[in-house]
mmCIF file of N, CA and C in Angstrom:
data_model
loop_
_atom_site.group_PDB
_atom_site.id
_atom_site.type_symbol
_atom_site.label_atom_id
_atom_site.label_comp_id
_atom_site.label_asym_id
_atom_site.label_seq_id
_atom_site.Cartn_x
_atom_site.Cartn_y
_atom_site.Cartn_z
ATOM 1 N N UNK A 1 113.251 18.343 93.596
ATOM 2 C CA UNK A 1 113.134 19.712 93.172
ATOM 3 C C UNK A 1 111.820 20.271 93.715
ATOM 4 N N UNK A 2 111.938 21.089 94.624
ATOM 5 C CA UNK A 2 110.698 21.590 95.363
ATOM 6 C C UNK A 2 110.340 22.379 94.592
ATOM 7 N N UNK A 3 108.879 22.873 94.498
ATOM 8 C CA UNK A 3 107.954 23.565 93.823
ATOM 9 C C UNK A 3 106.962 24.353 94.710
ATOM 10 N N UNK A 4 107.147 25.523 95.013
ATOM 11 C CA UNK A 4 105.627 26.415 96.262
ATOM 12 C C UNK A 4 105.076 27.267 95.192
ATOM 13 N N UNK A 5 104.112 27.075 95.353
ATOM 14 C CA UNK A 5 103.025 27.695 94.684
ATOM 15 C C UNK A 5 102.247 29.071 95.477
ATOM 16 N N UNK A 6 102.340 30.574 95.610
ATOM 17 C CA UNK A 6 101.987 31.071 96.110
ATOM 18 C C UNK A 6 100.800 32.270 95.764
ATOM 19 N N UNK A 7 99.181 31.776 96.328
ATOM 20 C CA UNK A 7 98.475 32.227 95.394
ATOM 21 C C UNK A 7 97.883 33.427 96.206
ATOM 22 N N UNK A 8 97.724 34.622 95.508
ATOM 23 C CA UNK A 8 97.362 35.656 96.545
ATOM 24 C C UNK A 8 96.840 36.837 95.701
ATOM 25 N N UNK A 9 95.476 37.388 96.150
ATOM 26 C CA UNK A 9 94.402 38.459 95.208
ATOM 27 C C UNK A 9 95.336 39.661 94.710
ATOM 28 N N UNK A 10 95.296 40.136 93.862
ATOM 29 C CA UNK A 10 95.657 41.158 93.090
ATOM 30 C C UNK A 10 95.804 42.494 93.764
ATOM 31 N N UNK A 11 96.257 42.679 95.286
ATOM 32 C CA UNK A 11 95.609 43.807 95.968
ATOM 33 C C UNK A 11 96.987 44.960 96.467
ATOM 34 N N UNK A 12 97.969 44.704 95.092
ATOM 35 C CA UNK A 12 99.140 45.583 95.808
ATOM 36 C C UNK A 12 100.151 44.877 96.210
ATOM 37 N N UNK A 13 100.366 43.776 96.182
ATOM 38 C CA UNK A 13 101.808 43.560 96.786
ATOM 39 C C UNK A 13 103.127 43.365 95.959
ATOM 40 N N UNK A 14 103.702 44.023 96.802
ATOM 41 C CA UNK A 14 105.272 45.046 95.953
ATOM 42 C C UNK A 14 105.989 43.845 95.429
ATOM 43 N N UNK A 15 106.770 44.345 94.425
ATOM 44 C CA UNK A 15 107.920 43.451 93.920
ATOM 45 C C UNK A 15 108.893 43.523 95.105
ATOM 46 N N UNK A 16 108.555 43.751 96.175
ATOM 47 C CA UNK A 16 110.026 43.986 97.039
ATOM 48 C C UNK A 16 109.348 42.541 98.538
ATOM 49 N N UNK A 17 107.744 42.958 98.493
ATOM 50 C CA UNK A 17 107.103 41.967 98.805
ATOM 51 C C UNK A 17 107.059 40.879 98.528
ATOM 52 N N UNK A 18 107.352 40.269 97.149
ATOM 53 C CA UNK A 18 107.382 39.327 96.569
ATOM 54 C C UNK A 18 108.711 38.603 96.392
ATOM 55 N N UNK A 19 109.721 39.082 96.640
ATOM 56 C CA UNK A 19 110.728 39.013 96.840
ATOM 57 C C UNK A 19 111.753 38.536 97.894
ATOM 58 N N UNK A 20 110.509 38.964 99.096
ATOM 59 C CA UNK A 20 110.653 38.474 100.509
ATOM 60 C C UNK A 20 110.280 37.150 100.610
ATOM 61 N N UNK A 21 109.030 37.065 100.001
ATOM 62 C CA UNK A 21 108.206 35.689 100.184
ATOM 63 C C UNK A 21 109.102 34.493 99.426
ATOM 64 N N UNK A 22 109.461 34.913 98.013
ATOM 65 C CA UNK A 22 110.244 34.137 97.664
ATOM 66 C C UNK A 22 111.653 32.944 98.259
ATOM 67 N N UNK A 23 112.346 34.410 98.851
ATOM 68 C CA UNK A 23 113.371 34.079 99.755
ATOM 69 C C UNK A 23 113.117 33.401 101.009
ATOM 70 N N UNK A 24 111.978 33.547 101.400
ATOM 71 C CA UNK A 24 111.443 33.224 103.085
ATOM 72 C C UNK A 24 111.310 31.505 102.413
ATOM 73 N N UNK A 25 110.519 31.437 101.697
ATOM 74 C CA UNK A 25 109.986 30.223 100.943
ATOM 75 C C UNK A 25 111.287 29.377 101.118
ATOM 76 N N UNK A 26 112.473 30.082 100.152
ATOM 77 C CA UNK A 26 113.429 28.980 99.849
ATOM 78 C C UNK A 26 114.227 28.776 100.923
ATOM 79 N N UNK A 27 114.408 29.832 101.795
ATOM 80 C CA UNK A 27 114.894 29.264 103.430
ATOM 81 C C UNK A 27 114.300 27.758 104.023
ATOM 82 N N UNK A 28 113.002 28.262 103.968
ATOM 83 C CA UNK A 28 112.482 27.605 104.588
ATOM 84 C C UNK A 28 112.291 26.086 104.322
ATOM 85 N N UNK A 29 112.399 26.291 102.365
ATOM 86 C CA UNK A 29 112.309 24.301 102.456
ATOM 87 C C UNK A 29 113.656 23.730 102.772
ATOM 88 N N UNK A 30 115.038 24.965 102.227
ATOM 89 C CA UNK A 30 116.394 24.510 102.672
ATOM 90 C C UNK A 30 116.165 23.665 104.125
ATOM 91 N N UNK A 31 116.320 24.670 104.682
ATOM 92 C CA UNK A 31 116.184 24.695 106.672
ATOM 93 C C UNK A 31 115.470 23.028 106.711
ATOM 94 N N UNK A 32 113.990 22.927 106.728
ATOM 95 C CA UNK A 32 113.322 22.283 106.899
ATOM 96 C C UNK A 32 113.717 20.851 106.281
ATOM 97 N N UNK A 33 113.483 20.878 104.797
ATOM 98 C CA UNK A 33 113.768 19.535 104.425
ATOM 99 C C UNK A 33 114.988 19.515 103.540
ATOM 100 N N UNK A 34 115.976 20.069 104.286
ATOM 101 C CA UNK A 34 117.610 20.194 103.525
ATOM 102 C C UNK A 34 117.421 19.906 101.730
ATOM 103 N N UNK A 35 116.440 20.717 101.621
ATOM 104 C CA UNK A 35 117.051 20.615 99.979
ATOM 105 C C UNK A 35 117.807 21.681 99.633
ATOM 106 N N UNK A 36 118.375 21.909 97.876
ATOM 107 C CA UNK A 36 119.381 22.890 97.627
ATOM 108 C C UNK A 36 118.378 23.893 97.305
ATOM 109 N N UNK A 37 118.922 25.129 97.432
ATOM 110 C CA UNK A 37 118.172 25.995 97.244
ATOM 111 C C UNK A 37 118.087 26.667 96.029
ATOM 112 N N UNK A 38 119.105 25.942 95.194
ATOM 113 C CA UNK A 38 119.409 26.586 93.446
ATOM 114 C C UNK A 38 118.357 25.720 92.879
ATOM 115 N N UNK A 39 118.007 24.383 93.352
ATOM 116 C CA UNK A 39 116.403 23.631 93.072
ATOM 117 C C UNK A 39 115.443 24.000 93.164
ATOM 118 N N UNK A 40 114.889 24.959 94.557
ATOM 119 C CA UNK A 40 113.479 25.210 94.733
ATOM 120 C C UNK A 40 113.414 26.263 93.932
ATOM 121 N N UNK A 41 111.667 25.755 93.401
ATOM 122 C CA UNK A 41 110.883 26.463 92.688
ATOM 123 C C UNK A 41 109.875 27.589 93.374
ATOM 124 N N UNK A 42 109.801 29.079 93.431
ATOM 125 C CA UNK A 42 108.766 29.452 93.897
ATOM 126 C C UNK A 42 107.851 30.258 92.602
ATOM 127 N N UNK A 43 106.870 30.003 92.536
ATOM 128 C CA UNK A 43 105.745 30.632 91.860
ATOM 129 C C UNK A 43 104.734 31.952 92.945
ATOM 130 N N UNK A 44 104.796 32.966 92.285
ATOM 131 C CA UNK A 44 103.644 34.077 93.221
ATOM 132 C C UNK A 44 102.734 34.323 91.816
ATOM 133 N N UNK A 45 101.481 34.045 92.230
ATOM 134 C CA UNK A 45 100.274 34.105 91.146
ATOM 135 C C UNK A 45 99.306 34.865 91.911
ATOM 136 N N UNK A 46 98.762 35.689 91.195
ATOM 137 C CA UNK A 46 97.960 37.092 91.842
ATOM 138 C C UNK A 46 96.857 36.773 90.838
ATOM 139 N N UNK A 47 95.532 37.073 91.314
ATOM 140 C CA UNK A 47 94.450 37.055 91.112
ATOM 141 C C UNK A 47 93.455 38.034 91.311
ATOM 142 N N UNK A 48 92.427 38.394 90.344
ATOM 143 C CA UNK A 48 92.138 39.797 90.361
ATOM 144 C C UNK A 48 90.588 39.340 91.882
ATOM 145 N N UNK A 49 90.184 40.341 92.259
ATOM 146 C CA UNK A 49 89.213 40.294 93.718
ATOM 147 C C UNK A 49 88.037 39.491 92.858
ATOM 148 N N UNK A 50 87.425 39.552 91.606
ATOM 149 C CA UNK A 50 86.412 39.181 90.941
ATOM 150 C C UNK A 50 86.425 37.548 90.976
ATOM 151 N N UNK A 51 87.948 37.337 90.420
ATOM 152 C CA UNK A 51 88.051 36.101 90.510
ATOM 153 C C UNK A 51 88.391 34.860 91.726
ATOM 154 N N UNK A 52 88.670 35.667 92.663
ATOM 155 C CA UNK A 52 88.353 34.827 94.108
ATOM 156 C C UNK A 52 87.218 34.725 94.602
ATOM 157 N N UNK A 53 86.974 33.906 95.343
ATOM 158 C CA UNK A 53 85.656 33.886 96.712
ATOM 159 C C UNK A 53 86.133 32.917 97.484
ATOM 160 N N UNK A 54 85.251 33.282 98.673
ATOM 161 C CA UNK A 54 84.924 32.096 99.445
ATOM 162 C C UNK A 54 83.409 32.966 100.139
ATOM 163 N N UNK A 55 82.934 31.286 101.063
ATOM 164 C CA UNK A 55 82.041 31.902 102.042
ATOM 165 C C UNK A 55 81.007 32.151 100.820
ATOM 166 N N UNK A 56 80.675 31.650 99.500
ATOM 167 C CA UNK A 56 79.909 32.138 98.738
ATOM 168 C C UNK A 56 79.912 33.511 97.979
ATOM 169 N N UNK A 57 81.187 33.892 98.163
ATOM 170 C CA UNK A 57 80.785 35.671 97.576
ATOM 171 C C UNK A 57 82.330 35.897 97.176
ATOM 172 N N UNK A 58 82.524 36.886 96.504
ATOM 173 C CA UNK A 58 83.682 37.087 95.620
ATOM 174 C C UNK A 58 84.413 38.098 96.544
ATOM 175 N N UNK A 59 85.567 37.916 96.385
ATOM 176 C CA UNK A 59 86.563 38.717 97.673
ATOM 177 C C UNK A 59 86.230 40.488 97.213
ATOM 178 N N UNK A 60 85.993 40.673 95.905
ATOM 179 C CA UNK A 60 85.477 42.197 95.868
ATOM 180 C C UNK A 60 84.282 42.753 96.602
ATOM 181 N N UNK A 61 83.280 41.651 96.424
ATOM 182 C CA UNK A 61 81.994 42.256 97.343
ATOM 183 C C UNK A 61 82.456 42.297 98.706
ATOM 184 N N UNK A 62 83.032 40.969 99.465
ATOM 185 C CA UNK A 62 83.717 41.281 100.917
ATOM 186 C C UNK A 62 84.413 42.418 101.007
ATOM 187 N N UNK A 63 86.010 42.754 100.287
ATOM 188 C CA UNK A 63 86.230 44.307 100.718
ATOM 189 C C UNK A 63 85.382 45.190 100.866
ATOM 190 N N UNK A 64 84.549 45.329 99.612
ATOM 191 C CA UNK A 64 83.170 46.573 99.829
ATOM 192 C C UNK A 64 82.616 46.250 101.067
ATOM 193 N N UNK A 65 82.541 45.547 101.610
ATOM 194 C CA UNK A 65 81.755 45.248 103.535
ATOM 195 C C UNK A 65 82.921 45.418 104.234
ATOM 196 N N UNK A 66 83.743 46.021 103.555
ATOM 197 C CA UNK A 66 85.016 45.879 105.370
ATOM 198 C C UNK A 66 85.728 44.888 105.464
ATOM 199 N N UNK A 67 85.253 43.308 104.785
ATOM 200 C CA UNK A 67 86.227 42.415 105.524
ATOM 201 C C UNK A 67 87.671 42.178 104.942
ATOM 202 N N UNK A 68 88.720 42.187 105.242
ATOM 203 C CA UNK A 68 90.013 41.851 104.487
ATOM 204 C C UNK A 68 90.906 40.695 105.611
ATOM 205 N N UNK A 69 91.728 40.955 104.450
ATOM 206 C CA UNK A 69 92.778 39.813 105.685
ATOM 207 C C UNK A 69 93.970 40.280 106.177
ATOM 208 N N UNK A 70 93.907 41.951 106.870
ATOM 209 C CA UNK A 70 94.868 42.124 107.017
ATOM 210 C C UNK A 70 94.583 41.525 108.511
ATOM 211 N N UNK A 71 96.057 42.030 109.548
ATOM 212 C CA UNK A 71 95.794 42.067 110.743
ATOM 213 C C UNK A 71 95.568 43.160 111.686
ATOM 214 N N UNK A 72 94.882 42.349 112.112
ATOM 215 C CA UNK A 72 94.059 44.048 113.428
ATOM 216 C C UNK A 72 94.973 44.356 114.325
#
C-alpha cells in the first residue's frame, strides 16, 4: 500500500492543483511499480511561509527578497 507524502508552503495552490498532483502521483506509482491504484495513498500538506526555511531563513523573508520557486 503506497503512501506519497506531498509537502508544499501555503502559497495558493488550487484544489484543482491538488487534484492533478494527486492523480499524477497515483499514475505514476501504478505505471512504475505496478501497484493498484485503489491502494495508493496520497497526502498534500501545506505549510504556512513562517514555518518553512532553508538556507537559514524562513521562506517568508526569501519571498520578501524576490526569491521563489517558480520557473523563469
Amino acid at each position: 500500500m503506497p503512501f506519497v507524502k506531498i509537502e508544499v508552503t501555503r502559497e495558493g495552490v488550487t484544489k484543482a492543483q491538488k487534484q492533478a498532483l494527486i492523480k499524477g502521483v497515483t499514475d505514476l506509482i501504478t505505471e512504475v511499480l505496478n501497484k493498484d491504484p485503489q491502494l495508493t495513498h496520497v497526502v498534500i500538506q501545506e505549510h504556512d511561509l513562517d514555518d518553512w526555511g532553508f538556507a537559514g531563513e524562513q521562506v517568508s523573508e526569501l519571498r520578501a527578497k524576490g526569491i521563489t520557486a517558480d520557473k523563469k
